Short mmCIF file of C-alpha atoms and ligand atoms in Angstrom, two decimals:
data_model
loop_
_atom_site.label_atom_id
_atom_site.label_comp_id
_atom_site.label_asym_id
_atom_site.label_seq_id
_atom_site.Cartn_x
_atom_site.Cartn_y
_atom_site.Cartn_z
CA MET C 44 5.48 -24.77 -31.00
CA ASN C 45 5.95 -26.13 -27.45
CA HIS C 46 3.20 -24.73 -25.44
CA ASN C 47 3.27 -26.14 -21.89
CA PHE C 48 1.46 -22.89 -20.62
CA PHE C 49 3.61 -23.03 -17.59
CA TYR C 50 6.66 -20.55 -16.94
CA ASP C 51 7.45 -22.99 -14.06
CA ARG C 52 5.45 -26.02 -13.69
CA GLU C 53 6.93 -27.37 -10.52
CA LEU C 54 6.38 -23.85 -8.52
CA GLU C 55 2.62 -23.44 -10.51
CA THR C 56 1.26 -26.53 -9.59
CA LEU C 57 2.66 -27.32 -6.21
CA LYS C 58 0.10 -28.52 -3.11
CA ARG C 59 -1.34 -26.06 -1.07
CA ASP C 60 0.24 -27.18 2.14
CA GLN C 61 3.70 -27.26 0.33
CA LEU C 62 2.74 -23.34 -1.03
CA GLU C 63 2.25 -22.02 2.18
CA ILE C 64 4.80 -23.54 3.46
CA ARG C 65 6.75 -21.42 1.14
CA GLN C 66 4.96 -18.55 1.03
CA GLN C 67 5.59 -18.55 5.23
CA GLU C 68 9.87 -19.03 4.31
CA ARG C 69 9.30 -16.46 1.88
CA LEU C 70 7.49 -13.95 4.34
CA ARG C 71 9.97 -13.76 7.20
CA HIS C 72 12.92 -13.45 4.64
CA PHE C 73 10.84 -10.12 3.30
CA LEU C 74 9.67 -8.96 6.57
CA ARG C 75 13.29 -9.36 8.38
CA THR C 76 15.18 -7.58 5.60
CA VAL C 77 11.87 -4.81 5.11
CA LEU C 78 11.69 -4.37 9.07
CA GLU C 79 15.21 -3.52 9.02
CA ASN C 80 16.10 -1.04 6.66
CA ASN C 81 12.26 0.24 5.83
CA VAL C 82 11.81 3.93 7.57
CA PHE C 83 8.01 3.27 6.39
CA TYR C 84 7.20 0.14 7.74
CA LYS C 85 9.33 0.80 10.61
CA ASN C 86 7.19 3.26 12.27
CA LYS C 87 4.02 1.39 11.39
CA PHE C 88 4.79 -1.07 12.81
CA GLU C 89 6.60 -0.13 15.96
CA GLN C 90 3.08 2.58 16.17
CA ILE C 91 0.96 -0.06 16.79
CA GLY C 92 3.83 -1.80 19.09
CA LEU C 93 4.11 -5.03 16.55
CA ARG C 94 7.86 -6.35 17.69
CA ASP C 95 8.20 -9.51 16.59
CA LEU C 96 7.86 -10.38 13.00
CA PRO C 97 4.07 -11.24 12.56
CA ASP C 98 3.20 -14.63 11.70
CA PHE C 99 0.36 -16.17 9.34
CA LYS C 100 -1.47 -16.83 12.23
CA ASP C 101 -1.32 -13.01 13.73
CA TRP C 102 -1.53 -11.76 10.34
CA GLU C 103 -4.80 -10.11 10.85
CA HIS C 104 -3.01 -8.00 13.20
CA VAL C 105 -0.69 -6.93 10.46
CA PRO C 106 -2.17 -2.83 9.42
CA PHE C 107 -3.17 -2.21 6.49
CA THR C 108 -1.07 -0.06 3.76
CA THR C 109 -3.25 1.85 1.34
CA LYS C 110 -1.99 4.25 -1.45
CA SER C 111 -3.22 7.75 0.18
CA GLU C 112 -0.35 7.05 2.81
CA LEU C 113 1.96 6.07 -0.03
CA VAL C 114 1.29 9.85 -1.32
CA ARG C 115 1.66 11.32 1.98
CA ASP C 116 4.78 9.46 2.68
CA VAL C 117 6.32 11.07 -0.51
CA GLU C 118 5.07 14.14 0.09
CA ALA C 119 6.28 14.28 3.78
CA HIS C 120 9.70 13.29 2.39
CA PRO C 121 9.96 14.03 -0.73
CA PRO C 122 10.84 12.89 -3.94
CA TYR C 123 10.62 9.62 -3.18
CA GLY C 124 9.36 8.55 0.49
CA SER C 125 10.54 6.59 3.23
CA ASN C 126 9.25 3.18 1.94
CA LEU C 127 12.62 2.52 0.41
CA THR C 128 14.26 -0.92 2.04
CA PHE C 129 17.72 0.50 0.80
CA PRO C 130 20.10 2.94 0.07
CA LEU C 131 18.66 5.33 -2.44
CA ASP C 132 22.23 4.58 -4.48
CA GLN C 133 20.62 0.91 -5.39
CA TYR C 134 17.53 1.82 -6.94
CA ILE C 135 18.44 1.31 -10.86
CA ARG C 136 14.56 2.18 -11.87
CA LEU C 137 12.06 4.99 -12.05
CA HIS C 138 8.40 4.54 -12.82
CA GLN C 139 5.40 6.09 -11.89
CA THR C 140 1.45 5.72 -11.08
CA SER C 141 -0.94 6.60 -14.55
CA GLY C 142 -2.17 9.30 -11.79
CA THR C 143 -5.75 8.35 -13.03
CA THR C 144 -6.60 9.10 -9.49
CA GLY C 145 -4.82 11.37 -8.33
CA ARG C 146 -1.18 12.88 -8.39
CA PRO C 147 1.64 10.11 -10.16
CA LEU C 148 3.41 8.24 -6.99
CA PRO C 149 7.07 7.25 -7.89
CA VAL C 150 7.89 3.78 -7.30
CA LEU C 151 11.61 3.04 -7.58
CA ASP C 152 13.05 -0.75 -7.98
CA THR C 153 16.36 -2.23 -7.67
CA GLN C 154 17.78 -4.54 -9.75
CA GLU C 155 16.25 -7.48 -7.40
CA SER C 156 13.20 -6.26 -7.59
CA TRP C 157 13.07 -4.89 -10.86
CA ASN C 158 14.25 -8.82 -11.61
CA GLY C 159 11.18 -9.46 -9.71
CA TRP C 160 8.80 -7.84 -11.64
CA LYS C 161 10.31 -9.46 -14.68
CA LYS C 162 9.26 -13.06 -13.70
CA CYS C 163 5.46 -12.34 -13.12
CA TRP C 164 5.81 -11.35 -16.55
CA GLY C 165 7.23 -14.49 -17.07
CA TYR C 166 3.92 -16.39 -16.01
CA ILE C 167 2.13 -14.29 -18.17
CA PHE C 168 3.31 -14.40 -21.33
CA ARG C 169 3.35 -18.75 -21.32
CA ALA C 170 -0.28 -18.81 -19.41
CA ALA C 171 -1.14 -17.48 -22.27
CA GLY C 172 0.57 -19.75 -24.28
CA VAL C 173 3.27 -17.37 -25.57
CA VAL C 174 6.48 -19.32 -27.33
CA PRO C 175 9.78 -18.64 -28.24
CA GLY C 176 9.63 -16.83 -31.78
CA ASP C 177 7.10 -14.96 -31.51
CA ARG C 178 6.78 -11.27 -32.16
CA ILE C 179 5.68 -9.08 -29.20
CA PHE C 180 3.88 -5.40 -29.88
CA LEU C 181 3.40 -3.34 -27.13
CA ALA C 182 1.06 -0.58 -28.11
CA PHE C 183 3.02 1.75 -25.65
CA SER C 184 4.32 5.12 -25.73
CA PHE C 185 8.42 5.45 -24.25
CA GLY C 186 7.37 6.81 -20.40
CA PRO C 187 7.50 6.46 -16.89
CA PHE C 188 3.96 4.03 -16.73
CA ILE C 189 4.92 0.63 -15.95
CA GLY C 190 2.99 -1.76 -17.52
CA PHE C 191 5.03 -2.24 -21.11
CA TRP C 192 8.96 -2.02 -19.78
CA PRO C 193 8.24 -5.39 -17.59
CA PRO C 194 6.91 -7.54 -20.84
CA PHE C 195 9.38 -5.53 -23.31
CA GLU C 196 12.44 -7.18 -20.75
CA MET C 197 10.60 -10.76 -20.57
CA ALA C 198 9.54 -11.27 -23.81
CA GLN C 199 13.47 -11.22 -24.89
CA GLU C 200 14.51 -13.44 -22.09
CA LEU C 201 11.08 -15.88 -23.32
CA GLY C 202 13.41 -15.42 -26.68
CA CYS C 203 10.74 -13.39 -28.35
CA ARG C 204 11.06 -10.52 -31.29
CA VAL C 205 9.47 -7.31 -29.37
CA LEU C 206 8.46 -4.48 -31.48
CA SER C 207 8.02 -1.18 -29.80
CA GLY C 208 4.98 0.83 -30.50
CA GLY C 209 6.15 3.72 -29.16
CA GLY C 210 6.11 7.57 -31.28
CA GLN C 211 3.18 6.04 -33.82
CA SER C 212 -0.12 7.38 -34.53
CA SER C 213 -2.73 4.56 -34.28
CA LEU C 214 -2.68 3.89 -38.38
CA GLN C 215 1.64 3.62 -38.09
CA ARG C 216 0.81 0.77 -35.52
CA ILE C 217 -2.05 -0.80 -37.44
CA ASN C 218 0.96 -0.98 -40.48
CA PHE C 219 3.66 -1.90 -37.74
CA ILE C 220 1.66 -4.78 -36.92
CA PHE C 221 1.55 -6.14 -40.21
CA GLU C 222 4.86 -5.51 -41.49
CA HIS C 223 6.51 -6.90 -38.79
CA GLN C 224 4.12 -10.27 -38.39
CA ALA C 225 3.44 -9.47 -35.03
CA THR C 226 1.42 -12.24 -33.51
CA VAL C 227 1.03 -10.82 -30.15
CA LEU C 228 -0.26 -7.63 -28.87
CA VAL C 229 -0.49 -6.17 -24.90
CA CYS C 230 -2.36 -3.21 -24.86
CA THR C 231 -5.20 -1.69 -22.79
CA PRO C 232 -8.74 -3.51 -23.86
CA SER C 233 -10.01 0.01 -25.07
CA TYR C 234 -7.23 0.69 -26.91
CA ALA C 235 -7.22 -2.50 -28.80
CA LEU C 236 -10.68 -1.98 -30.24
CA HIS C 237 -9.70 1.68 -31.08
CA LEU C 238 -6.76 0.02 -32.88
CA ALA C 239 -9.54 -2.28 -34.57
CA GLU C 240 -11.61 0.20 -35.48
CA VAL C 241 -8.77 2.39 -37.06
CA ALA C 242 -7.82 -0.32 -38.95
CA GLN C 243 -11.27 -1.04 -40.59
CA LEU C 244 -11.78 2.58 -41.09
CA HIS C 245 -8.87 2.29 -43.65
CA GLY C 246 -10.31 -0.86 -45.35
CA ILE C 247 -8.08 -3.11 -43.16
CA ASN C 248 -9.72 -6.33 -41.64
CA PRO C 249 -7.58 -6.91 -38.28
CA ALA C 250 -7.97 -10.44 -38.39
CA SER C 251 -6.31 -11.21 -40.69
CA SER C 252 -3.26 -10.07 -39.18
CA GLN C 253 -0.88 -12.46 -37.67
CA ILE C 254 -2.02 -11.50 -33.95
CA ARG C 255 -3.09 -14.86 -32.00
CA ILE C 256 -3.29 -13.48 -28.83
CA THR C 257 -4.06 -10.42 -26.60
CA ILE C 258 -2.69 -9.56 -23.48
CA HIS C 259 -4.03 -6.26 -21.28
CA ALA C 260 -4.37 -4.95 -18.09
CA GLY C 261 -5.33 -1.02 -17.17
CA GLU C 262 -8.99 -1.75 -17.10
CA PRO C 263 -10.97 -4.62 -16.09
CA GLY C 264 -12.48 -5.24 -20.31
CA ALA C 265 -10.37 -8.33 -20.84
CA SER C 266 -12.72 -9.92 -18.27
CA ILE C 267 -15.68 -8.79 -19.30
CA PRO C 268 -17.62 -11.46 -21.43
CA ALA C 269 -18.85 -8.83 -23.91
CA THR C 270 -15.71 -6.86 -24.43
CA LYS C 271 -13.42 -10.34 -24.68
CA LYS C 272 -15.45 -11.60 -27.13
CA ARG C 273 -15.46 -8.12 -29.03
CA ILE C 274 -11.80 -8.04 -29.54
CA GLU C 275 -11.43 -11.80 -30.32
CA THR C 276 -13.96 -11.37 -32.86
CA LEU C 277 -11.87 -8.23 -34.45
CA TRP C 278 -9.04 -9.64 -34.35
CA GLY C 279 -9.19 -13.75 -34.64
CA ALA C 280 -7.23 -13.57 -31.74
CA LYS C 281 -7.41 -15.00 -27.99
CA CYS C 282 -7.48 -12.48 -25.51
CA TYR C 283 -5.83 -12.54 -22.01
CA ASP C 284 -6.34 -10.01 -19.26
CA HIS C 285 -3.54 -9.60 -16.61
CA ILE C 286 -3.76 -7.65 -13.65
CA GLY C 287 -1.03 -5.50 -11.75
CA ALA C 288 -0.44 -1.98 -10.58
CA SER C 289 2.81 -0.47 -10.53
CA GLU C 290 3.04 0.08 -6.83
CA ILE C 291 2.33 -3.65 -6.25
CA GLY C 292 3.11 -5.45 -9.41
CA ALA C 293 2.13 -7.57 -11.89
CA TYR C 294 -0.06 -10.64 -9.40
CA GLY C 295 -2.60 -11.56 -11.70
CA PHE C 296 -2.35 -13.44 -14.92
CA GLU C 297 -5.56 -15.99 -16.71
CA CYS C 298 -4.60 -19.33 -18.11
CA HIS C 299 -5.14 -20.39 -21.11
CA LEU C 300 -8.28 -22.67 -19.96
CA GLN C 301 -9.98 -19.17 -19.58
CA THR C 302 -12.14 -20.92 -16.57
CA GLY C 303 -13.36 -17.37 -15.89
CA GLY C 304 -10.86 -16.40 -13.09
CA VAL C 305 -7.41 -14.47 -12.85
CA HIS C 306 -5.10 -16.93 -11.32
CA VAL C 307 -3.16 -14.51 -8.12
CA ASN C 308 0.79 -15.33 -8.49
CA GLU C 309 0.88 -16.94 -4.86
CA ILE C 310 4.56 -17.63 -4.94
CA ASP C 311 5.72 -14.26 -5.29
CA PHE C 312 2.47 -12.14 -3.45
CA LEU C 313 0.06 -13.09 -0.66
CA VAL C 314 -3.62 -12.65 -1.60
CA GLU C 315 -6.47 -11.61 0.71
CA SER C 316 -10.26 -10.27 0.29
CA VAL C 317 -11.55 -8.47 2.84
CA ASN C 318 -15.23 -6.22 3.26
CA PRO C 319 -14.30 -3.00 2.85
CA ALA C 320 -16.72 -1.86 5.76
CA THR C 321 -15.18 -4.36 8.39
CA LEU C 322 -11.92 -5.06 7.22
CA LYS C 323 -12.65 -8.59 8.23
CA PRO C 324 -12.00 -11.67 5.71
CA VAL C 325 -15.06 -12.43 3.32
CA THR C 326 -15.88 -16.06 2.61
CA PRO C 327 -14.42 -17.59 -0.72
CA GLY C 328 -16.63 -16.15 -4.00
CA GLU C 329 -17.72 -13.59 -1.36
CA ILE C 330 -17.32 -10.07 -2.99
CA GLY C 331 -14.27 -8.26 -0.85
CA GLU C 332 -11.45 -5.86 -1.23
CA LEU C 333 -8.20 -7.01 -2.69
CA ILE C 334 -5.54 -7.06 -0.29
CA ILE C 335 -2.13 -7.82 -2.24
CA THR C 336 1.43 -8.44 0.13
CA SER C 337 3.69 -8.75 -2.73
CA LEU C 338 7.17 -10.79 -1.82
CA ASN C 339 9.23 -10.19 -3.99
CA ARG C 340 9.73 -6.84 -3.99
CA CYS C 341 11.89 -5.80 -0.62
CA ALA C 342 12.58 -2.65 -2.41
CA TYR C 343 9.18 -1.36 -2.54
CA PRO C 344 7.55 -3.25 -0.40
CA VAL C 345 3.64 -3.16 0.39
CA ILE C 346 2.05 -5.04 3.55
CA ARG C 347 -1.26 -5.98 3.37
CA TYR C 348 -1.90 -3.34 0.97
CA ARG C 349 -5.28 -2.04 -0.15
CA THR C 350 -5.96 -2.22 -3.90
CA GLY C 351 -9.41 -0.74 -3.63
CA ASP C 352 -10.83 -2.86 -6.05
CA LEU C 353 -13.58 -5.31 -5.73
CA VAL C 354 -12.98 -9.11 -6.27
CA ARG C 355 -14.74 -12.33 -5.73
CA LEU C 356 -11.32 -14.37 -4.88
CA SER C 357 -11.89 -18.60 -5.32
CA ASP C 358 -11.74 -20.74 -2.80
CA THR C 359 -8.05 -23.11 -2.48
CA SER C 360 -9.21 -26.14 -5.29
CA PRO C 361 -7.19 -26.22 -8.24
CA CYS C 362 -7.65 -25.07 -11.93
CA ALA C 363 -8.53 -27.51 -14.34
CA CYS C 364 -4.60 -26.60 -15.82
CA GLY C 365 -3.49 -27.78 -12.94
CA ARG C 366 -2.56 -24.53 -11.12
CA THR C 367 -3.05 -24.25 -7.19
CA PHE C 368 -3.07 -20.14 -7.62
CA ARG C 369 -6.42 -18.78 -6.56
CA ARG C 370 -8.39 -17.06 -8.66
CA LEU C 371 -10.27 -13.58 -8.89
CA MET C 372 -13.52 -14.97 -10.64
CA GLY C 373 -14.57 -12.42 -12.81
CA GLY C 374 -11.00 -10.87 -12.39
CA ILE C 375 -11.37 -7.04 -11.45
CA LEU C 376 -15.25 -6.27 -10.66
CA SER C 377 -14.54 -3.26 -10.00
CA ARG C 378 -12.81 -0.05 -8.22
CA ALA C 379 -14.44 0.50 -4.82
CA ASP C 380 -14.70 4.01 -5.26
CA ASP C 381 -15.87 3.84 -9.08
CA MET C 382 -19.17 3.10 -8.00
CA MET C 383 -21.90 5.21 -8.78
CA THR C 384 -25.60 5.55 -7.46
CA ILE C 385 -27.21 6.19 -10.36
CA ARG C 386 -31.39 7.25 -8.96
CA GLY C 387 -30.56 5.68 -5.86
CA VAL C 388 -29.47 1.96 -7.45
CA ASN C 389 -25.55 1.12 -7.02
CA VAL C 390 -23.59 0.77 -10.65
CA TYR C 391 -20.77 0.02 -11.76
CA PRO C 392 -18.96 0.91 -14.98
CA SER C 393 -17.66 -2.76 -15.68
CA SER C 394 -21.64 -3.77 -15.64
CA LEU C 395 -22.41 -1.16 -17.94
CA GLU C 396 -19.53 -1.82 -19.98
CA ALA C 397 -21.09 -5.71 -20.19
CA ILE C 398 -23.83 -4.97 -21.57
CA LEU C 399 -22.27 -1.70 -23.93
CA ARG C 400 -20.07 -3.93 -25.17
CA GLU C 401 -22.69 -6.21 -26.66
CA PHE C 402 -23.86 -4.11 -28.92
CA GLN C 403 -21.50 -4.47 -32.50
CA GLU C 404 -22.29 -1.10 -33.54
CA ILE C 405 -21.44 0.92 -30.67
CA VAL C 406 -17.61 2.18 -31.56
CA GLU C 407 -16.96 4.31 -28.39
CA PHE C 408 -19.46 5.75 -25.46
CA GLU C 409 -18.83 7.69 -22.44
CA GLY C 410 -20.94 8.59 -19.46
CA GLN C 411 -22.44 11.82 -17.86
CA VAL C 412 -23.22 11.93 -14.24
CA SER C 413 -25.06 15.30 -13.41
CA LYS C 414 -27.50 16.05 -10.35
CA ASP C 415 -31.06 16.03 -10.85
CA GLY C 416 -32.69 17.27 -7.57
CA SER C 417 -31.04 15.03 -4.34
CA MET C 418 -30.18 12.59 -7.10
CA ASP C 419 -27.40 11.48 -9.40
CA GLN C 420 -28.42 10.45 -13.00
CA LEU C 421 -26.63 9.24 -15.80
CA LEU C 422 -26.15 10.36 -19.13
CA MET C 423 -24.60 7.77 -21.87
CA LYS C 424 -23.42 9.31 -25.31
CA ILE C 425 -22.84 6.70 -27.65
CA GLU C 426 -21.18 6.29 -31.11
CA VAL C 427 -22.57 4.40 -33.16
CA ASP C 428 -21.14 2.77 -36.72
CA GLY C 429 -20.75 5.97 -39.00
CA SER C 430 -21.86 3.78 -42.09
CA LEU C 431 -25.41 3.02 -41.21
CA GLN C 432 -28.08 5.28 -41.40
CA HIS C 433 -29.29 7.63 -38.81
CA SER C 434 -33.01 5.79 -38.61
CA GLU C 435 -30.50 2.46 -37.81
CA ARG C 436 -28.40 4.77 -35.29
CA GLU C 437 -31.57 5.70 -33.57
CA ARG C 438 -32.93 1.77 -33.33
CA VAL C 439 -29.39 1.22 -31.97
CA ARG C 440 -29.71 4.09 -28.95
CA LEU C 441 -33.30 2.72 -28.25
CA ARG C 442 -32.10 -0.99 -27.90
CA LEU C 443 -29.83 0.56 -25.03
CA GLN C 444 -31.74 2.00 -23.24
CA GLU C 445 -33.91 -0.84 -22.92
CA ALA C 446 -31.15 -3.06 -21.73
CA MET C 447 -30.48 -1.08 -19.59
CA ARG C 448 -33.69 -1.05 -18.38
CA MET C 449 -33.92 -4.31 -17.78
CA ARG C 450 -30.23 -5.31 -16.87
CA LEU C 451 -30.21 -3.08 -14.67
CA GLY C 452 -33.45 -2.38 -13.01
CA LEU C 453 -32.24 1.94 -14.24
CA ARG C 454 -33.51 4.46 -16.16
CA ILE C 455 -30.31 5.60 -18.46
CA ASP C 456 -30.81 7.97 -20.92
CA VAL C 457 -29.05 7.21 -24.33
CA GLU C 458 -27.64 9.81 -27.05
CA LEU C 459 -25.84 9.75 -30.10
CA ALA C 460 -22.48 11.39 -30.70
CA ALA C 461 -20.93 12.43 -34.12
CA HIS C 462 -18.59 10.20 -35.01
CA GLY C 463 -15.41 10.87 -33.94
CA SER C 464 -16.19 12.91 -31.23
CA LEU C 465 -15.80 11.39 -28.06
CA PRO C 466 -12.20 10.71 -26.38
CA ARG C 467 -10.53 7.23 -27.64
CA TYR C 468 -7.29 5.85 -24.77
CA GLU C 469 -4.37 4.60 -25.24
CA LEU C 470 -3.50 4.35 -21.72
CA LYS C 471 -6.48 3.95 -18.57
CA ALA C 472 -9.87 5.33 -20.24
CA ARG C 473 -11.48 7.91 -18.35
CA ARG C 474 -15.07 7.08 -19.50
CA TYR C 475 -16.89 8.81 -16.99
CA LYS C 476 -17.45 12.53 -16.45
CA ARG C 477 -18.95 14.16 -13.60
CA GLN C 478 -21.37 17.66 -14.75
CA ALA C 479 -20.61 20.86 -13.03
CA PRO C 480 -23.68 21.58 -11.26
CA GLN C 481 -25.30 24.88 -12.69
ZN1 ZN H 557 -6.47 -21.98 -14.89
#
């Protein structure tokens, strides 16, 4: 097998100054095309009196774009909004966001922008060590969610065999993985754990399958060390994180050295990190909100898009893998709006998950937020391995409660839930619920 781990070695290892020259050129072309024809951005730029094409030096005057703006634009100009650079009949694909945080946003692509999407998956697959001949199993249903379409098509271009997991139960998917000797599993991190759980319940050891690589997105799990380790142990495979969003593209991928961060594909995307309150750039290594501009998608552009994701963007020193693309250290740390304030302490779901996933006995969990006087409190329900005695399960409960108190400095009540009673997720998990006030 030829593992060179690059999709385009020359581009991925460009010296920073050359990379920036390339970005400048691309940005100029991108803005010229977009601002000539795209009503959404034409209006946006005109409103602030920006007439000339902005360059890197005046980039900070370029307005941010938010998801709610795109949603409002669709409402004002149904059914697809005005963020379309070309006539509607040139668009050949429709996708929509999962709608976990509001109503789904429709996103259209032309053949050209779709090719750009696919290409992003070339970087993701190659960096993870996918080679021709790999059998790629996509554990998703056939739907307008963009997550699985680009890998489905790119895998074929790379000479892999694609195995679609649509219309199957989890057990059928397990059998399918074994029967067709899948070597790569693509799904959300939660679902990789769930599939392994279902396999074990049926006396099948997922690690005895031929799966050697798992690739995940949709949730931060694959960058949370305890979750990553758990997926790797259960599947006997190397687990990779990648990051993308329907309205942006698949902009982040982990390299095979897994140096603690997710590379941003800086050929196709401009990346910034700003303080979410002041919107001023943060220094490298500090936590900030991720801002992305998609240079590879004139047809449905986002310019200085506020992702709402909190990240720690590295400086420009190259990674040990040779890539000069900067990294999001620890992947997506959290969504800015996922933060909970429990008994006055700021808590992110990813910090809770980092603790929970260290407990091999816990198979699923769900948090319930409710008011206790003026403060929010959190009750964590856990499902513990059904083969354990009640006293052992009770010990897990107490140990978890103590670990959360020690690590977060916070009392979180933990309750045992009946086996199989908590929901499992195929797409983005929603594990935190707010209890309506009595
Ligand atoms: Zn690297």
